Amino acid sequence: MKIFVINGPNLNMLGIREPDIYGSGTYGDLVGMVKSFCWEHGVGVEFFQSNHEGDLVDFIQKAYKNADGIVINPAAYTHTSIAIADALKAVAVPYVEVHISDVSGRESYRQVSYIAENAVKTIAGKGLEGYIEAVKTLIGTEGKLC
Ligand code: DQA
C-alpha cells in the first residue's frame, strides 16, 4: 500500500507558527512520526508540502494510479479551493482530511470545507496525532492497533 501525505500553505511553519493553536512540533517532526508509523506497518509513504494551490493540484493528480490513499491537510485552501476539491474527485483515491486545530471551534470562515463531503473521514483538533489516525483509517486498522 502506498499513501501520499499532502500539506498546504504555512504548514512548513509548524512549530514557529501560532504554537498556542498548532503546537510546538515542526513539519520535520510530523514527517518523522508519520514515516516511522508507516514503516512499522509496511506502508509506503510520500510527503508533499506547498504554499501554492496549483502545485497542490499537480501533486494530487500524481496520486492517480500511484497512490492507494491520501492524507491531506489543505490548510487555508480547505475553505476556499474548488480546484483542490475537484482534483481529489478527479483522481478518485480515498482521502482523509486532517486539521491540526479544532476548526469547528474557530472563526466562521474555517467552518467551510470544500473537501469534507467526499472524504472518508475528517479528523480535526488532534494535533499531529491526527495524521497517524488518518493513516490508520486508510489502512483499515483503526482501533485494532496500539
Ligand atoms: C488548519 C486549519 C486552517 O483553517 C488553517 O488555515 C491552517 C491549518 C489546521 O491544520 O488546523 O492553515 O488546516
Coordinates of N, CA and C and ligand atoms in Angstrom, one line a residue:
M1 N 0.8 -1.2 0.0 CA 0.0 0.0 0.0 C 0.9 1.3 0.0
K2 N 0.4 2.2 -0.8 CA 1.2 3.5 -0.9 C 0.3 4.7 -0.6
I3 N 0.7 5.5 0.3 CA -0.1 6.7 0.6 C 0.7 8.0 0.4
F4 N -0.1 9.1 0.0 CA 0.5 10.4 -0.1 C 0.0 11.2 1.1
V5 N 0.9 12.0 1.7 CA 0.6 12.9 2.8 C 0.9 14.3 2.3
I6 N -0.2 15.0 2.1 CA -0.1 16.3 1.4 C -0.5 17.5 2.4
N7 N 0.3 18.5 2.5 CA 0.1 19.6 3.4 C 0.1 20.9 2.6
G8 N -0.8 21.8 2.9 CA -0.9 23.1 2.3 C -0.2 24.2 2.9
P9 N -0.6 25.4 2.6 CA 0.2 26.6 2.9 C 0.4 26.8 4.4
N10 N 1.6 27.3 4.7 CA 2.0 27.6 6.1 C 2.3 26.5 7.0
L11 N 2.0 25.3 6.5 CA 2.3 24.1 7.4 C 3.8 23.8 7.5
N12 N 4.6 24.4 6.6 CA 6.0 24.3 6.7 C 6.5 25.1 7.9
M13 N 5.6 26.0 8.4 CA 6.0 26.9 9.5 C 5.6 26.3 10.9
L14 N 5.1 25.0 10.9 CA 4.7 24.4 12.1 C 5.9 24.5 13.2
G15 N 5.5 24.7 14.4 CA 6.5 24.9 15.5 C 6.8 26.3 15.7
I16 N 6.7 27.1 14.6 CA 7.0 28.6 14.7 C 5.7 29.3 14.7
R17 N 4.8 28.8 13.9 CA 3.5 29.5 13.6 C 2.5 29.2 14.8
E18 N 2.0 30.3 15.4 CA 0.9 30.2 16.4 C 1.0 28.9 17.2
P19 N 2.0 28.7 18.0 CA 2.2 27.4 18.7 C 1.0 27.1 19.7
D20 N 0.4 28.2 20.1 CA -0.8 28.0 21.0 C -1.9 27.3 20.3
I21 N -2.0 27.4 19.0 CA -3.0 26.8 18.2 C -2.5 25.5 17.6
Y22 N -1.3 25.5 17.0 CA -0.8 24.4 16.2 C 0.2 23.5 16.9
G23 N 0.6 23.9 18.2 CA 1.6 23.1 18.9 C 3.0 23.5 18.6
S24 N 3.9 22.8 19.2 CA 5.4 23.1 19.1 C 6.1 22.1 18.1
G25 N 5.4 21.1 17.7 CA 6.0 20.2 16.7 C 6.2 20.8 15.4
T26 N 7.4 20.5 14.8 CA 7.7 21.1 13.5 C 7.2 20.2 12.3
Y27 N 7.3 20.7 11.1 CA 6.9 19.9 9.9 C 7.8 18.7 9.8
G28 N 9.1 18.9 10.2 CA 10.0 17.8 10.2 C 9.6 16.7 11.2
D29 N 9.1 17.1 12.4 CA 8.6 16.2 13.4 C 7.5 15.4 12.8
L30 N 6.6 16.1 12.1 CA 5.4 15.5 11.5 C 5.8 14.4 10.5
V31 N 6.7 14.8 9.6 CA 7.2 13.8 8.6 C 7.8 12.6 9.3
G32 N 8.7 12.9 10.3 CA 9.3 11.8 11.0 C 8.4 10.8 11.7
M33 N 7.4 11.3 12.3 CA 6.5 10.4 13.1 C 5.6 9.6 12.1
V34 N 5.1 10.3 11.0 CA 4.3 9.5 10.1 C 5.1 8.5 9.3
K35 N 6.4 8.9 9.0 CA 7.3 8.0 8.3 C 7.5 6.7 9.1
S36 N 7.8 6.9 10.4 CA 8.1 5.8 11.3 C 6.8 4.9 11.4
F37 N 5.7 5.5 11.6 CA 4.5 4.7 11.7 C 4.2 3.9 10.4
C38 N 4.4 4.5 9.3 CA 4.2 3.8 8.0 C 5.2 2.7 7.8
W39 N 6.4 3.0 8.2 CA 7.5 2.0 8.1 C 7.1 0.7 8.9
E40 N 6.7 1.0 10.2 CA 6.4 -0.1 11.1 C 5.2 -0.9 10.6
H41 N 4.4 -0.3 9.8 CA 3.2 -1.0 9.3 C 3.2 -1.4 7.8
G42 N 4.4 -1.3 7.3 CA 4.6 -1.8 5.9 C 3.9 -0.9 4.9
V43 N 3.7 0.3 5.2 CA 3.0 1.2 4.2 C 4.0 2.2 3.6
G44 N 4.0 2.3 2.3 CA 4.8 3.2 1.6 C 4.2 4.6 1.7
V45 N 5.1 5.6 1.8 CA 4.6 7.0 2.0 C 5.4 8.0 1.3
E46 N 4.7 9.0 0.7 CA 5.4 10.1 0.1 C 4.8 11.4 0.6
F47 N 5.6 12.4 0.9 CA 5.2 13.6 1.5 C 5.3 14.7 0.5
F48 N 4.3 15.7 0.6 CA 4.4 16.9 -0.2 C 3.8 18.1 0.6
Q49 N 4.5 19.2 0.6 CA 4.0 20.4 1.2 C 4.2 21.5 0.2
S50 N 3.2 22.4 0.0 CA 3.4 23.5 -0.8 C 2.5 24.7 -0.3
N51 N 3.0 25.9 -0.6 CA 2.2 27.1 -0.3 C 1.4 27.5 -1.5
H52 N 1.5 26.7 -2.6 CA 0.9 27.1 -3.9 C -0.2 26.2 -4.3
E53 N -1.4 26.8 -4.6 CA -2.6 25.9 -4.9 C -2.4 25.0 -6.1
G54 N -1.8 25.6 -7.2 CA -1.6 24.8 -8.4 C -0.7 23.6 -8.2
D55 N 0.4 23.9 -7.4 CA 1.3 22.8 -7.1 C 0.7 21.7 -6.3
L56 N -0.3 22.1 -5.4 CA -1.0 21.0 -4.7 C -1.9 20.2 -5.6
V57 N -2.5 20.9 -6.6 CA -3.4 20.2 -7.5 C -2.5 19.3 -8.4
D58 N -1.4 19.7 -8.8 CA -0.5 18.9 -9.6 C -0.1 17.6 -8.8
F59 N 0.2 17.8 -7.5 CA 0.6 16.6 -6.8 C -0.6 15.7 -6.5
I60 N -1.7 16.2 -6.3 CA -2.9 15.4 -6.1 C -3.1 14.5 -7.4
Q61 N -3.0 15.2 -8.5 CA -3.1 14.4 -9.8 C -2.1 13.3 -9.9
K62 N -1.0 13.5 -9.3 CA 0.0 12.4 -9.4 C -0.4 11.1 -8.7
A63 N -1.4 11.3 -7.8 CA -1.9 10.1 -7.0 C -2.7 9.2 -7.9
Y64 N -3.2 9.6 -9.1 CA -3.9 8.7 -10.0 C -3.0 7.6 -10.4
K65 N -3.4 6.4 -10.1 CA -2.6 5.1 -10.4 C -1.3 5.0 -9.6
N66 N -1.0 6.0 -8.7 CA 0.3 5.9 -8.0 C 0.1 5.9 -6.5
A67 N -1.1 6.1 -6.0 CA -1.3 6.0 -4.5 C -2.7 5.3 -4.3
D68 N -2.7 4.6 -3.1 CA -3.9 3.9 -2.7 C -4.8 4.8 -1.7
G69 N -4.1 5.8 -1.2 CA -4.8 6.7 -0.2 C -4.1 8.0 -0.1
I70 N -4.8 9.0 0.3 CA -4.2 10.3 0.5 C -4.6 10.8 1.9
V71 N -3.7 11.4 2.6 CA -3.9 12.1 3.9 C -3.7 13.6 3.5
I72 N -4.7 14.4 3.6 CA -4.5 15.8 3.2 C -5.0 16.8 4.2
N73 N -4.1 17.8 4.4 CA -4.5 19.0 5.2 C -4.2 20.2 4.2
P74 N -5.3 20.6 3.6 CA -5.1 21.7 2.6 C -4.9 23.1 3.3
A75 N -4.9 23.1 4.6 CA -4.8 24.3 5.4 C -5.8 25.3 4.9
A76 N -5.4 26.6 4.7 CA -6.4 27.6 4.4 C -7.1 27.3 3.1
Y77 N -6.5 26.5 2.2 CA -7.2 26.2 0.9 C -8.4 25.3 1.1
T78 N -8.5 24.7 2.3 CA -9.7 23.9 2.7 C -10.9 24.7 2.5
H79 N -10.8 26.0 2.9 CA -12.0 26.8 3.0 C -12.3 27.6 1.7
T80 N -11.4 27.4 0.7 CA -11.5 28.3 -0.5 C -11.4 27.5 -1.8
S81 N -10.8 26.4 -1.8 CA -10.3 25.8 -3.1 C -11.2 24.8 -3.7
I82 N -11.9 25.2 -4.7 CA -12.7 24.2 -5.5 C -11.8 23.4 -6.4
A83 N -10.6 24.0 -6.8 CA -9.6 23.3 -7.6 C -9.1 22.1 -6.9
I84 N -8.8 22.2 -5.6 CA -8.3 21.1 -4.8 C -9.4 20.0 -4.6
A85 N -10.6 20.5 -4.3 CA -11.7 19.5 -4.2 C -11.9 18.8 -5.5
D86 N -11.9 19.5 -6.6 CA -12.1 18.9 -8.0 C -10.9 17.9 -8.3
A87 N -9.7 18.2 -7.9 CA -8.6 17.3 -8.2 C -8.8 16.0 -7.4
L88 N -9.2 16.1 -6.1 CA -9.4 14.9 -5.3 C -10.5 14.1 -5.9
K89 N -11.6 14.7 -6.4 CA -12.6 13.9 -7.0 C -12.1 13.3 -8.3
A90 N -11.3 14.0 -9.1 CA -10.8 13.5 -10.4 C -10.0 12.2 -10.2
V91 N -9.1 12.2 -9.2 CA -8.2 11.0 -9.1 C -9.0 9.9 -8.4
A92 N -10.0 10.2 -7.7 CA -10.9 9.2 -7.0 C -10.1 8.2 -6.2
V93 N -9.1 8.8 -5.5 CA -8.3 8.0 -4.5 C -8.9 8.3 -3.1
P94 N -9.2 7.3 -2.3 CA -9.8 7.6 -0.9 C -8.9 8.6 -0.1
Y95 N -9.5 9.6 0.5 CA -8.7 10.5 1.2 C -9.3 10.8 2.6
V96 N -8.4 11.1 3.5 CA -8.8 11.6 4.9 C -8.3 13.0 5.0
E97 N -9.3 13.9 5.4 CA -9.0 15.3 5.7 C -8.5 15.5 7.1
V98 N -7.4 16.2 7.3 CA -6.9 16.4 8.6 C -6.7 17.9 8.9
H99 N -7.1 18.3 10.1 CA -6.7 19.6 10.6 C -6.1 19.5 12.0
I100 N -5.0 20.1 12.2 CA -4.3 20.1 13.5 C -5.2 20.7 14.6
S101 N -5.8 21.8 14.2 CA -6.6 22.5 15.2 C -8.1 22.1 15.1
D102 N -8.8 22.4 16.1 CA -10.3 22.1 16.1 C -11.0 23.2 15.3
V103 N -11.0 23.1 14.0 CA -11.6 24.2 13.2 C -13.0 24.5 13.5
S104 N -13.8 23.5 14.1 CA -15.2 23.7 14.4 C -15.4 24.8 15.5
G105 N -14.3 25.0 16.3 CA -14.4 26.0 17.4 C -13.7 27.3 17.1
R106 N -13.4 27.5 15.8 CA -12.6 28.7 15.4 C -13.5 29.7 14.6
E107 N -12.9 30.6 13.8 CA -13.6 31.6 13.1 C -14.6 30.9 12.1
S108 N -15.7 31.6 11.8 CA -16.8 31.1 11.0 C -16.3 30.7 9.6
Y109 N -15.3 31.5 9.1 CA -14.8 31.1 7.7 C -14.0 29.8 7.7
R110 N -13.7 29.3 8.9 CA -13.0 28.0 8.9 C -14.0 26.8 9.0
Q111 N -15.3 27.1 9.1 CA -16.3 26.1 9.2 C -16.6 25.5 7.9
V112 N -16.2 26.1 6.8 CA -16.5 25.6 5.4 C -15.3 24.8 5.0
S113 N -15.6 23.6 4.5 CA -14.6 22.7 3.9 C -15.1 22.2 2.5
Y114 N -14.4 22.6 1.5 CA -14.8 22.1 0.1 C -14.5 20.6 -0.1
I115 N -13.6 20.1 0.8 CA -13.2 18.7 0.6 C -13.9 17.7 1.5
A116 N -14.6 18.2 2.6 CA -15.2 17.2 3.6 C -16.2 16.3 3.0
E117 N -17.0 16.8 2.0 CA -18.1 16.0 1.5 C -17.7 14.6 1.0
N118 N -16.6 14.6 0.3 CA -16.1 13.3 -0.3 C -15.0 12.6 0.5
A119 N -14.7 13.1 1.6 CA -13.6 12.5 2.4 C -14.1 11.2 3.1
V120 N -13.2 10.3 3.3 CA -13.6 9.0 4.0 C -13.9 9.5 5.5
K121 N -13.1 10.5 5.9 CA -13.3 10.9 7.3 C -12.6 12.3 7.4
T122 N -13.1 13.1 8.4 CA -12.4 14.4 8.7 C -11.9 14.3 10.1
I123 N -10.6 14.6 10.4 CA -10.1 14.5 11.7 C -9.6 15.9 12.0
A124 N -10.0 16.5 13.1 CA -9.6 17.8 13.5 C -9.4 17.9 15.0
G125 N -8.5 18.8 15.4 CA -8.3 19.1 16.8 C -7.5 18.0 17.5
K126 N -6.8 17.2 16.8 CA -6.0 16.1 17.5 C -4.5 16.4 17.3
G127 N -4.1 17.5 16.9 CA -2.7 17.8 16.7 C -2.1 17.0 15.7
L128 N -0.8 16.7 15.8 CA -0.1 15.9 14.8 C -0.5 14.5 14.8
E129 N -1.0 14.0 16.0 CA -1.6 12.6 16.1 C -2.7 12.4 15.1
G130 N -3.4 13.4 14.7 CA -4.5 13.3 13.7 C -4.0 12.6 12.4
Y131 N -2.7 12.9 12.1 CA -2.2 12.3 10.8 C -2.0 10.8 11.0
I132 N -1.6 10.4 12.2 CA -1.5 8.9 12.4 C -2.9 8.3 12.4
E133 N -3.8 8.9 13.0 CA -5.2 8.4 12.9 C -5.7 8.3 11.5
A134 N -5.3 9.3 10.7 CA -5.7 9.3 9.3 C -5.1 8.1 8.5
V135 N -3.8 7.8 8.8 CA -3.1 6.7 8.1 C -3.8 5.4 8.6
K136 N -4.1 5.3 9.9 CA -4.8 4.1 10.4 C -6.1 3.9 9.7
T137 N -6.8 5.0 9.5 CA -8.1 4.9 8.8 C -7.9 4.3 7.4
L138 N -6.9 4.8 6.7 CA -6.7 4.4 5.3 C -6.2 3.0 5.3
I139 N -5.5 2.5 6.2 CA -5.1 1.1 6.1 C -6.1 0.2 6.8
G140 N -7.2 0.7 7.2 CA -8.3 -0.1 7.7 C -8.0 -0.8 9.0
T141 N -7.1 -0.3 9.8 CA -6.8 -0.9 11.0 C -7.1 -0.1 12.2
E142 N -7.9 1.0 12.0 CA -8.2 1.9 13.1 C -8.8 1.1 14.3
G143 N -8.4 1.4 15.4 CA -8.9 0.7 16.6 C -8.3 -0.6 16.9
K144 N -7.6 -1.2 16.0 CA -7.0 -2.5 16.2 C -5.5 -2.4 16.6
L145 N -5.0 -1.2 16.4 CA -3.5 -1.0 16.7 C -3.3 -0.3 18.0
C146 N -2.1 -0.5 18.5 CA -1.7 0.2 19.7 C -2.5 0.0 21.0
Ligands
DQA1 C1 -5.6 24.1 9.5 C2 -6.8 25.0 9.8 C3 -7.0 26.0 8.7 O1 -8.1 26.8 9.0 C4 -5.7 26.9 8.7 O2 -5.9 27.9 7.6 C5 -4.5 26.2 8.6 C6 -4.3 24.9 9.3 C7 -5.3 23.1 10.7 O3 -4.5 22.2 10.4 O4 -5.8 23.3 11.8 O5 -3.5 26.6 8.0 O6 -5.8 23.3 8.4

